[in-house]
Amino acid sequence: MTIDVSGLSAKELKTLIAQAEKQQTKVLTRPKAAAMRAKINKYVKDHGYTIEELYALPSAATADKPKNAKGRKSTQNRKLGKVAPKYRNPANPEETWTGRGRQPKWMALLVAKGASPQDLLIS
């Protein structure tokens, strides 16, 4: 990494040097990663835990029952029953839509051309 210092003023150079010295002190005085890991492992062990227990992925038992912020079971992974189609494409009767989820392109095009969603309802 190179920094072009030729265009800096004396004040800017002084500020840059002070910042570099501060960063150098921080890097030189911080503990090595292995030493920090050892301290963390000792602390965790002293309190009766393991690193895997604290940072592991949720177990299969808890993954089956996801909860939202209020503690209720999440509906995100819930399987919903089949729903009968509610809308049909008049140009292609095989294209239908239940009214759930994202609106299909054929319906969006028809609505953009002026058709009403009520016109596309299946009787």
Tab-separated table of N, CA, C and O in Angstrom:
chain	number	residue	atom	x	y	z
A	1	MET	N	0.844	-1.164	0.000
A	1	MET	CA	0.000	0.000	0.000
A	1	MET	C	0.897	1.238	0.000
A	1	MET	O	1.796	1.357	0.822
A	2	THR	N	0.644	2.121	-0.906
A	2	THR	CA	1.430	3.351	-0.961
A	2	THR	C	0.506	4.547	-0.826
A	2	THR	O	-0.616	4.547	-1.335
A	3	ILE	N	1.014	5.541	-0.133
A	3	ILE	CA	0.265	6.786	0.037
A	3	ILE	C	1.119	7.891	-0.557
A	3	ILE	O	2.297	8.048	-0.194
A	4	ASP	N	0.536	8.657	-1.470
A	4	ASP	CA	1.264	9.768	-2.087
A	4	ASP	C	1.243	10.943	-1.116
A	4	ASP	O	0.202	11.571	-0.918
A	5	VAL	N	2.382	11.217	-0.509
A	5	VAL	CA	2.474	12.294	0.470
A	5	VAL	C	3.058	13.569	-0.115
A	5	VAL	O	3.157	14.582	0.577
A	6	SER	N	3.419	13.527	-1.379
A	6	SER	CA	4.069	14.690	-1.984
A	6	SER	C	3.149	15.903	-2.066
A	6	SER	O	3.617	17.037	-2.036
A	7	GLY	N	1.860	15.704	-2.129
A	7	GLY	CA	0.937	16.827	-2.262
A	7	GLY	C	0.350	17.284	-0.941
A	7	GLY	O	-0.509	18.167	-0.911
A	8	LEU	N	0.794	16.695	0.186
A	8	LEU	CA	0.230	17.058	1.486
A	8	LEU	C	0.963	18.238	2.099
A	8	LEU	O	2.173	18.392	1.943
A	9	SER	N	0.198	19.045	2.832
A	9	SER	CA	0.805	20.187	3.529
A	9	SER	C	1.467	19.683	4.812
A	9	SER	O	1.298	18.534	5.212
A	10	ALA	N	2.187	20.575	5.473
A	10	ALA	CA	2.868	20.206	6.719
A	10	ALA	C	1.861	19.773	7.781
A	10	ALA	O	2.083	18.805	8.517
A	11	LYS	N	0.741	20.465	7.851
A	11	LYS	CA	-0.296	20.141	8.836
A	11	LYS	C	-0.907	18.772	8.535
A	11	LYS	O	-1.120	17.962	9.444
A	12	GLU	N	-1.164	18.502	7.257
A	12	GLU	CA	-1.736	17.215	6.862
A	12	GLU	C	-0.754	16.075	7.124
A	12	GLU	O	-1.145	14.987	7.567
A	13	LEU	N	0.544	16.315	6.875
A	13	LEU	CA	1.564	15.305	7.154
A	13	LEU	C	1.646	15.004	8.647
A	13	LEU	O	1.751	13.850	9.060
A	14	LYS	N	1.594	16.061	9.466
A	14	LYS	CA	1.645	15.880	10.914
A	14	LYS	C	0.460	15.044	11.394
A	14	LYS	O	0.617	14.135	12.217
A	15	THR	N	-0.734	15.325	10.865
A	15	THR	CA	-1.931	14.566	11.224
A	15	THR	C	-1.787	13.111	10.782
A	15	THR	O	-2.113	12.182	11.541
A	16	LEU	N	-1.297	12.889	9.576
A	16	LEU	CA	-1.113	11.534	9.058
A	16	LEU	C	-0.106	10.753	9.896
A	16	LEU	O	-0.337	9.592	10.237
A	17	ILE	N	0.979	11.390	10.282
A	17	ILE	CA	1.996	10.727	11.104
A	17	ILE	C	1.413	10.363	12.469
A	17	ILE	O	1.630	9.262	12.982
A	18	ALA	N	0.650	11.276	13.061
A	18	ALA	CA	0.044	11.011	14.369
A	18	ALA	C	-0.921	9.823	14.281
A	18	ALA	O	-0.925	8.940	15.148
A	19	GLN	N	-1.731	9.782	13.217
A	19	GLN	CA	-2.671	8.673	13.037
A	19	GLN	C	-1.925	7.360	12.827
A	19	GLN	O	-2.304	6.322	13.365
A	20	ALA	N	-0.848	7.391	12.059
A	20	ALA	CA	-0.064	6.183	11.789
A	20	ALA	C	0.595	5.675	13.071
A	20	ALA	O	0.605	4.469	13.336
A	21	GLU	N	1.143	6.592	13.890
A	21	GLU	CA	1.761	6.180	15.147
A	21	GLU	C	0.726	5.593	16.105
A	21	GLU	O	0.994	4.611	16.795
A	22	LYS	N	-0.442	6.180	16.137
A	22	LYS	CA	-1.516	5.670	16.989
A	22	LYS	C	-1.918	4.259	16.555
A	22	LYS	O	-2.076	3.361	17.387
A	23	GLN	N	-2.058	4.048	15.266
A	23	GLN	CA	-2.418	2.728	14.733
A	23	GLN	C	-1.309	1.719	15.004
A	23	GLN	O	-1.573	0.577	15.356
A	24	GLN	N	-0.045	2.155	14.858
A	24	GLN	CA	1.091	1.262	15.106
A	24	GLN	C	1.094	0.805	16.567
A	24	GLN	O	1.298	-0.370	16.861
A	25	THR	N	0.860	1.721	17.486
A	25	THR	CA	0.811	1.381	18.910
A	25	THR	C	-0.304	0.383	19.189
A	25	THR	O	-0.115	-0.593	19.917
A	26	LYS	N	-1.456	0.621	18.576
A	26	LYS	CA	-2.598	-0.277	18.764
A	26	LYS	C	-2.269	-1.689	18.270
A	26	LYS	O	-2.541	-2.679	18.952
A	27	VAL	N	-1.662	-1.783	17.098
A	27	VAL	CA	-1.337	-3.089	16.508
A	27	VAL	C	-0.270	-3.802	17.329
A	27	VAL	O	-0.350	-5.005	17.553
A	28	LEU	N	0.736	-3.059	17.790
A	28	LEU	CA	1.831	-3.675	18.533
A	28	LEU	C	1.426	-4.114	19.946
A	28	LEU	O	1.985	-5.065	20.484
A	29	THR	N	0.471	-3.412	20.548
A	29	THR	CA	0.095	-3.733	21.923
A	29	THR	C	-1.066	-4.711	22.044
A	29	THR	O	-1.293	-5.235	23.128
A	30	ARG	N	-1.773	-4.948	20.987
A	30	ARG	CA	-2.897	-5.887	21.102
A	30	ARG	C	-2.364	-7.312	21.195
A	30	ARG	O	-1.316	-7.636	20.618
A	31	PRO	N	-3.080	-8.178	21.918
A	31	PRO	CA	-2.615	-9.556	22.067
A	31	PRO	C	-2.685	-10.308	20.744
A	31	PRO	O	-3.505	-9.995	19.874
A	32	LYS	N	-1.805	-11.290	20.605
A	32	LYS	CA	-1.829	-12.138	19.409
A	32	LYS	C	-3.143	-12.908	19.389
A	32	LYS	O	-3.741	-13.179	20.437
A	33	ALA	N	-3.574	-13.299	18.199
A	33	ALA	CA	-4.857	-13.991	18.050
A	33	ALA	C	-4.888	-15.294	18.845
A	33	ALA	O	-5.900	-15.613	19.486
A	34	ALA	N	-3.791	-16.050	18.834
A	34	ALA	CA	-3.764	-17.322	19.562
A	34	ALA	C	-3.927	-17.096	21.063
A	34	ALA	O	-4.642	-17.833	21.746
A	35	ALA	N	-3.273	-16.046	21.573
A	35	ALA	CA	-3.390	-15.739	23.001
A	35	ALA	C	-4.812	-15.314	23.342
A	35	ALA	O	-5.366	-15.699	24.377
A	36	MET	N	-5.422	-14.527	22.468
A	36	MET	CA	-6.795	-14.078	22.701
A	36	MET	C	-7.759	-15.263	22.667
A	36	MET	O	-8.661	-15.365	23.494
A	37	ARG	N	-7.547	-16.173	21.709
A	37	ARG	CA	-8.378	-17.382	21.640
A	37	ARG	C	-8.267	-18.180	22.925
A	37	ARG	O	-9.257	-18.670	23.462
A	38	ALA	N	-7.047	-18.327	23.438
A	38	ALA	CA	-6.830	-19.088	24.674
A	38	ALA	C	-7.566	-18.440	25.845
A	38	ALA	O	-8.184	-19.132	26.661
A	39	LYS	N	-7.508	-17.105	25.938
A	39	LYS	CA	-8.211	-16.393	27.017
A	39	LYS	C	-9.717	-16.619	26.917
A	39	LYS	O	-10.395	-16.860	27.915
A	40	ILE	N	-10.233	-16.519	25.700
A	40	ILE	CA	-11.682	-16.705	25.498
A	40	ILE	C	-12.079	-18.129	25.841
A	40	ILE	O	-13.081	-18.353	26.544
A	41	ASN	N	-11.301	-19.117	25.373
A	41	ASN	CA	-11.619	-20.519	25.669
A	41	ASN	C	-11.591	-20.776	27.174
A	41	ASN	O	-12.448	-21.487	27.702
A	42	LYS	N	-10.618	-20.194	27.878
A	42	LYS	CA	-10.523	-20.379	29.328
A	42	LYS	C	-11.743	-19.758	30.010
A	42	LYS	O	-12.353	-20.368	30.886
A	43	TYR	N	-12.111	-18.561	29.609
A	43	TYR	CA	-13.265	-17.887	30.198
A	43	TYR	C	-14.542	-18.712	29.990
A	43	TYR	O	-15.324	-18.911	30.911
A	44	VAL	N	-14.728	-19.185	28.762
A	44	VAL	CA	-15.919	-19.972	28.440
A	44	VAL	C	-15.936	-21.259	29.259
A	44	VAL	O	-16.964	-21.633	29.841
A	45	LYS	N	-14.788	-21.932	29.331
A	45	LYS	CA	-14.687	-23.196	30.075
A	45	LYS	C	-14.937	-22.964	31.567
A	45	LYS	O	-15.615	-23.762	32.230
A	46	ASP	N	-14.395	-21.873	32.111
A	46	ASP	CA	-14.588	-21.557	33.528
A	46	ASP	C	-16.055	-21.345	33.878
A	46	ASP	O	-16.460	-21.536	35.023
A	47	HIS	N	-16.848	-20.944	32.904
A	47	HIS	CA	-18.275	-20.712	33.141
A	47	HIS	C	-19.144	-21.895	32.719
A	47	HIS	O	-20.369	-21.783	32.664
A	48	GLY	N	-18.506	-23.019	32.383
A	48	GLY	CA	-19.247	-24.249	32.139
A	48	GLY	C	-19.797	-24.418	30.731
A	48	GLY	O	-20.702	-25.225	30.519
A	49	TYR	N	-19.288	-23.671	29.784
A	49	TYR	CA	-19.755	-23.781	28.402
A	49	TYR	C	-18.633	-24.276	27.506
A	49	TYR	O	-17.478	-24.346	27.913
A	50	THR	N	-18.999	-24.583	26.260
A	50	THR	CA	-18.006	-24.852	25.221
A	50	THR	C	-18.247	-23.853	24.102
A	50	THR	O	-19.355	-23.326	23.959
A	51	ILE	N	-17.223	-23.600	23.313
A	51	ILE	CA	-17.362	-22.674	22.181
A	51	ILE	C	-18.436	-23.178	21.228
A	51	ILE	O	-19.260	-22.409	20.735
A	52	GLU	N	-18.442	-24.494	20.974
A	52	GLU	CA	-19.433	-25.075	20.061
A	52	GLU	C	-20.844	-24.850	20.585
A	52	GLU	O	-21.764	-24.571	19.825
A	53	GLU	N	-21.006	-24.967	21.899
A	53	GLU	CA	-22.323	-24.777	22.499
A	53	GLU	C	-22.803	-23.337	22.333
A	53	GLU	O	-23.978	-23.075	22.092
A	54	LEU	N	-21.871	-22.389	22.438
A	54	LEU	CA	-22.247	-20.978	22.336
A	54	LEU	C	-22.434	-20.499	20.907
A	54	LEU	O	-23.276	-19.652	20.634
A	55	TYR	N	-21.633	-21.044	19.967
A	55	TYR	CA	-21.651	-20.514	18.613
A	55	TYR	C	-22.113	-21.494	17.555
A	55	TYR	O	-22.096	-21.173	16.378
A	56	ALA	N	-22.542	-22.685	17.946
A	56	ALA	CA	-22.978	-23.684	16.969
A	56	ALA	C	-24.317	-23.290	16.368
A	56	ALA	O	-25.074	-22.506	16.938
A	57	LEU	N	-24.622	-23.882	15.214
A	57	LEU	CA	-25.921	-23.664	14.592
A	57	LEU	C	-27.002	-24.285	15.458
A	57	LEU	O	-26.747	-25.237	16.195
A	58	PRO	N	-28.232	-23.790	15.373
A	58	PRO	CA	-29.303	-24.363	16.182
A	58	PRO	C	-29.484	-25.847	15.866
A	58	PRO	O	-29.296	-26.276	14.731
A	59	SER	N	-29.858	-26.591	16.869
A	59	SER	CA	-30.059	-28.024	16.667
A	59	SER	C	-31.299	-28.261	15.828
A	59	SER	O	-32.136	-27.378	15.644
A	60	ALA	N	-31.451	-29.479	15.340
A	60	ALA	CA	-32.605	-29.823	14.498
A	60	ALA	C	-33.899	-29.656	15.264
A	60	ALA	O	-34.926	-29.283	14.707
A	61	ALA	N	-33.877	-29.904	16.561
A	61	ALA	CA	-35.095	-29.787	17.371
A	61	ALA	C	-35.585	-28.343	17.418
A	61	ALA	O	-36.769	-28.075	17.303
A	62	THR	N	-34.650	-27.382	17.568
A	62	THR	CA	-35.079	-25.991	17.618
A	62	THR	C	-35.340	-25.448	16.224
A	62	THR	O	-36.097	-24.509	16.062
A	63	ALA	N	-34.715	-26.026	15.213
A	63	ALA	CA	-34.938	-25.555	13.842
A	63	ALA	C	-36.341	-25.910	13.371
A	63	ALA	O	-36.906	-25.235	12.520
A	64	ASP	N	-36.934	-26.971	13.920
A	64	ASP	CA	-38.282	-27.363	13.526
A	64	ASP	C	-39.331	-26.398	14.047
A	64	ASP	O	-40.421	-26.318	13.524
A	65	LYS	N	-38.991	-25.666	15.105
A	65	LYS	CA	-39.959	-24.780	15.724
A	65	LYS	C	-39.446	-23.346	15.736
A	65	LYS	O	-39.131	-22.813	16.799
A	66	PRO	N	-39.329	-22.706	14.562
A	66	PRO	CA	-38.840	-21.329	14.565
A	66	PRO	C	-39.846	-20.404	15.224
A	66	PRO	O	-41.052	-20.584	15.084
A	67	LYS	N	-39.340	-19.433	15.964
A	67	LYS	CA	-40.215	-18.493	16.644
A	67	LYS	C	-39.871	-17.083	16.198
A	67	LYS	O	-38.739	-16.789	15.856
A	68	ASN	N	-40.876	-16.238	16.213
A	68	ASN	CA	-40.620	-14.849	15.856
A	68	ASN	C	-40.250	-14.066	17.112
A	68	ASN	O	-40.092	-14.640	18.191
A	69	ALA	N	-40.116	-12.763	17.006
A	69	ALA	CA	-39.652	-11.934	18.110
A	69	ALA	C	-40.580	-11.993	19.320
A	69	ALA	O	-40.150	-11.829	20.445
A	70	LYS	N	-41.849	-12.235	19.108
A	70	LYS	CA	-42.798	-12.281	20.210
A	70	LYS	C	-42.930	-13.681	20.795
A	70	LYS	O	-43.751	-13.918	21.658
A	71	GLY	N	-42.138	-14.634	20.308
A	71	GLY	CA	-42.153	-15.979	20.871
A	71	GLY	C	-43.185	-16.898	20.252
A	71	GLY	O	-43.326	-18.035	20.663
A	72	ARG	N	-43.919	-16.399	19.266
A	72	ARG	CA	-44.908	-17.252	18.605
A	72	ARG	C	-44.255	-18.036	17.487
A	72	ARG	O	-43.262	-17.618	16.929
A	73	LYS	N	-44.858	-19.145	17.150
A	73	LYS	CA	-44.325	-19.980	16.080
A	73	LYS	C	-44.400	-19.219	14.758
A	73	LYS	O	-45.393	-18.573	14.451
A	74	SER	N	-43.329	-19.292	13.987
A	74	SER	CA	-43.256	-18.592	12.712
A	74	SER	C	-44.167	-19.255	11.687
A	74	SER	O	-44.279	-20.469	11.629
A	75	THR	N	-44.809	-18.439	10.860
A	75	THR	CA	-45.667	-18.977	9.801
A	75	THR	C	-44.909	-19.100	8.495
A	75	THR	O	-45.455	-19.552	7.501
A	76	GLN	N	-43.642	-18.719	8.495
A	76	GLN	CA	-42.860	-18.699	7.266
A	76	GLN	C	-42.687	-20.092	6.674
A	76	GLN	O	-42.754	-20.263	5.469
A	77	ASN	N	-42.443	-21.087	7.495
A	77	ASN	CA	-42.196	-22.437	6.997
A	77	ASN	C	-43.448	-23.314	7.042
A	77	ASN	O	-43.390	-24.493	6.765
A	78	ARG	N	-44.572	-22.739	7.414
A	78	ARG	CA	-45.800	-23.507	7.563
A	78	ARG	C	-46.355	-23.861	6.188
A	78	ARG	O	-46.405	-23.040	5.285
A	79	LYS	N	-46.755	-25.089	6.027
A	79	LYS	CA	-47.356	-25.532	4.768
A	79	LYS	C	-48.839	-25.157	4.789
A	79	LYS	O	-49.551	-25.486	5.729
A	80	LEU	N	-49.261	-24.468	3.769
A	80	LEU	CA	-50.665	-24.101	3.655
A	80	LEU	C	-51.356	-25.096	2.731
A	80	LEU	O	-50.735	-25.672	1.842
A	81	GLY	N	-52.639	-25.271	2.930
A	81	GLY	CA	-53.388	-26.191	2.095
A	81	GLY	C	-53.547	-25.649	0.682
A	81	GLY	O	-53.333	-24.475	0.409
A	82	LYS	N	-53.915	-26.530	-0.239
A	82	LYS	CA	-54.149	-26.114	-1.627
A	82	LYS	C	-55.357	-25.197	-1.682
A	82	LYS	O	-56.334	-25.395	-0.965
A	83	VAL	N	-55.263	-24.214	-2.549
A	83	VAL	CA	-56.345	-23.249	-2.714
A	83	VAL	C	-56.821	-23.314	-4.160
A	83	VAL	O	-56.017	-23.405	-5.086
A	84	ALA	N	-58.109	-23.257	-4.332
A	84	ALA	CA	-58.679	-23.295	-5.678
A	84	ALA	C	-58.351	-22.001	-6.416
A	84	ALA	O	-58.267	-20.931	-5.810
A	85	PRO	N	-58.159	-22.065	-7.730
A	85	PRO	CA	-57.889	-20.854	-8.505
A	85	PRO	C	-59.046	-19.872	-8.414
A	85	PRO	O	-60.212	-20.263	-8.368
A	86	LYS	N	-58.716	-18.593	-8.390
A	86	LYS	CA	-59.720	-17.551	-8.276
A	86	LYS	C	-59.850	-16.751	-9.575
A	86	LYS	O	-60.908	-16.224	-9.877
A	87	TYR	N	-58.750	-16.662	-10.336
A	87	TYR	CA	-58.736	-15.896	-11.575
A	87	TYR	C	-58.299	-16.786	-12.734
A	87	TYR	O	-57.516	-17.708	-12.567
A	88	ARG	N	-58.806	-16.477	-13.938
A	88	ARG	CA	-58.436	-17.248	-15.129
A	88	ARG	C	-58.133	-16.286	-16.265
A	88	ARG	O	-58.815	-15.284	-16.456
A	89	ASN	N	-57.120	-16.620	-17.065
A	89	ASN	CA	-56.746	-15.836	-18.230
A	89	ASN	C	-57.737	-16.164	-19.340
A	89	ASN	O	-57.835	-17.308	-19.771
A	90	PRO	N	-58.494	-15.186	-19.840
A	90	PRO	CA	-59.472	-15.473	-20.899
A	90	PRO	C	-58.818	-15.919	-22.201
A	90	PRO	O	-59.409	-16.691	-22.955
A	91	ALA	N	-57.597	-15.482	-22.462
A	91	ALA	CA	-56.909	-15.865	-23.699
A	91	ALA	C	-56.372	-17.288	-23.615
A	91	ALA	O	-56.257	-17.967	-24.629
A	92	ASN	N	-56.033	-17.748	-22.425
A	92	ASN	CA	-55.504	-19.094	-22.229
A	92	ASN	C	-56.112	-19.640	-20.933
A	92	ASN	O	-55.597	-19.407	-19.846
A	93	PRO	N	-57.215	-20.398	-21.030
A	93	PRO	CA	-57.925	-20.872	-19.835
A	93	PRO	C	-57.086	-21.762	-18.912
A	93	PRO	O	-57.452	-21.976	-17.766
A	94	GLU	N	-55.945	-22.267	-19.405
A	94	GLU	CA	-55.106	-23.105	-18.543
A	94	GLU	C	-54.302	-22.265	-17.546
A	94	GLU	O	-53.817	-22.792	-16.553
A	95	GLU	N	-54.180	-20.964	-17.811
A	95	GLU	CA	-53.468	-20.082	-16.901
A	95	GLU	C	-54.437	-19.553	-15.854
A	95	GLU	O	-55.386	-18.837	-16.178
A	96	THR	N	-54.170	-19.932	-14.599
A	96	THR	CA	-55.023	-19.495	-13.497
A	96	THR	C	-54.153	-18.938	-12.384
A	96	THR	O	-52.941	-19.125	-12.370
A	97	TRP	N	-54.814	-18.269	-11.437
A	97	TRP	CA	-54.122	-17.718	-10.284
A	97	TRP	C	-55.044	-17.777	-9.092
A	97	TRP	O	-56.233	-17.486	-9.190
A	98	THR	N	-54.499	-18.145	-7.940
A	98	THR	CA	-55.292	-18.276	-6.719
A	98	THR	C	-55.560	-16.942	-6.050
A	98	THR	O	-56.419	-16.845	-5.184
A	99	GLY	N	-54.802	-15.923	-6.410
A	99	GLY	CA	-54.934	-14.636	-5.737
A	99	GLY	C	-53.910	-14.496	-4.630
A	99	GLY	O	-53.841	-13.476	-3.965
A	100	ARG	N	-53.120	-15.535	-4.408
A	100	ARG	CA	-52.077	-15.504	-3.390
A	100	ARG	C	-50.720	-15.346	-4.068
A	100	ARG	O	-50.513	-15.808	-5.174
A	101	GLY	N	-49.808	-14.734	-3.369
A	101	GLY	CA	-48.459	-14.580	-3.909
A	101	GLY	C	-48.388	-13.486	-4.963
A	101	GLY	O	-49.281	-12.648	-5.093
A	102	ARG	N	-47.335	-13.545	-5.723
A	102	ARG	CA	-47.090	-12.525	-6.743
A	102	ARG	C	-48.061	-12.667	-7.910
A	102	ARG	O	-48.352	-13.773	-8.359
A	103	GLN	N	-48.539	-11.542	-8.380
A	103	GLN	CA	-49.488	-11.531	-9.491
A	103	GLN	C	-48.792	-12.016	-10.767
A	103	GLN	O	-47.702	-11.561	-11.095
A	104	PRO	N	-49.408	-12.948	-11.509
A	104	PRO	CA	-48.772	-13.438	-12.729
A	104	PRO	C	-48.714	-12.354	-13.811
A	104	PRO	O	-49.490	-11.405	-13.815
A	105	LYS	N	-47.776	-12.528	-14.736
A	105	LYS	CA	-47.567	-11.529	-15.789
A	105	LYS	C	-48.811	-11.345	-16.646
A	105	LYS	O	-49.153	-10.222	-17.015
A	106	TRP	N	-49.496	-12.441	-16.969
A	106	TRP	CA	-50.667	-12.318	-17.834
A	106	TRP	C	-51.729	-11.441	-17.183
A	106	TRP	O	-52.369	-10.643	-17.851
A	107	MET	N	-51.888	-11.566	-15.867
A	107	MET	CA	-52.891	-10.747	-15.187
A	107	MET	C	-52.439	-9.298	-15.110
A	107	MET	O	-53.237	-8.380	-15.321
A	108	ALA	N	-51.174	-9.070	-14.838
A	108	ALA	CA	-50.659	-7.712	-14.768
A	108	ALA	C	-50.817	-7.002	-16.108
A	108	ALA	O	-51.187	-5.826	-16.157
A	109	LEU	N	-50.562	-7.728	-17.210
A	109	LEU	CA	-50.725	-7.131	-18.539
A	109	LEU	C	-52.178	-6.770	-18.816
A	109	LEU	O	-52.480	-5.692	-19.338
A	110	LEU	N	-53.098	-7.674	-18.464
A	110	LEU	CA	-54.512	-7.397	-18.706
A	110	LEU	C	-55.009	-6.223	-17.872
A	110	LEU	O	-55.772	-5.382	-18.365
A	111	VAL	N	-54.570	-6.148	-16.620
A	111	VAL	CA	-54.979	-5.037	-15.761
A	111	VAL	C	-54.387	-3.727	-16.284
A	111	VAL	O	-55.045	-2.693	-16.281
A	112	ALA	N	-53.144	-3.784	-16.785
A	112	ALA	CA	-52.514	-2.589	-17.340
A	112	ALA	C	-53.250	-2.109	-18.591
A	112	ALA	O	-53.283	-0.914	-18.880
A	113	LYS	N	-53.847	-3.047	-19.337
A	113	LYS	CA	-54.592	-2.678	-20.545
A	113	LYS	C	-55.998	-2.203	-20.237
A	113	LYS	O	-56.741	-1.848	-21.137
A	114	GLY	N	-56.381	-2.243	-18.949
A	114	GLY	CA	-57.685	-1.702	-18.574
A	114	GLY	C	-58.674	-2.725	-18.060
A	114	GLY	O	-59.784	-2.366	-17.672
A	115	ALA	N	-58.331	-4.002	-18.045
A	115	ALA	CA	-59.255	-5.016	-17.528
A	115	ALA	C	-59.327	-4.909	-16.016
A	115	ALA	O	-58.357	-4.550	-15.349
A	116	SER	N	-60.460	-5.208	-15.474
A	116	SER	CA	-60.640	-5.200	-14.033
A	116	SER	C	-60.378	-6.608	-13.490
A	116	SER	O	-60.744	-7.594	-14.136
A	117	PRO	N	-59.766	-6.730	-12.336
A	117	PRO	CA	-59.582	-8.070	-11.758
A	117	PRO	C	-60.912	-8.816	-11.574
A	117	PRO	O	-60.953	-10.029	-11.704
A	118	GLN	N	-61.998	-8.081	-11.358
A	118	GLN	CA	-63.311	-8.725	-11.219
A	118	GLN	C	-63.746	-9.383	-12.533
A	118	GLN	O	-64.487	-10.354	-12.524
A	119	ASP	N	-63.281	-8.834	-13.666
A	119	ASP	CA	-63.609	-9.423	-14.960
A	119	ASP	C	-62.945	-10.772	-15.156
A	119	ASP	O	-63.389	-11.578	-15.959
A	120	LEU	N	-61.859	-11.026	-14.433
A	120	LEU	CA	-61.082	-12.247	-14.602
A	120	LEU	C	-61.439	-13.322	-13.587
A	120	LEU	O	-60.861	-14.402	-13.585
A	121	LEU	N	-62.376	-13.014	-12.692
A	121	LEU	CA	-62.783	-13.993	-11.690
A	121	LEU	C	-63.387	-15.237	-12.345
A	121	LEU	O	-64.090	-15.134	-13.346
A	122	ILE	N	-63.140	-16.387	-11.742
A	122	ILE	CA	-63.744	-17.632	-12.206
A	122	ILE	C	-65.134	-17.723	-11.586
A	122	ILE	O	-65.284	-17.522	-10.371
A	123	SER	N	-66.134	-17.998	-12.379
A	123	SER	CA	-67.518	-18.056	-11.881
A	123	SER	C	-67.715	-19.223	-10.955
A	123	SER	O	-67.299	-20.297	-11.144
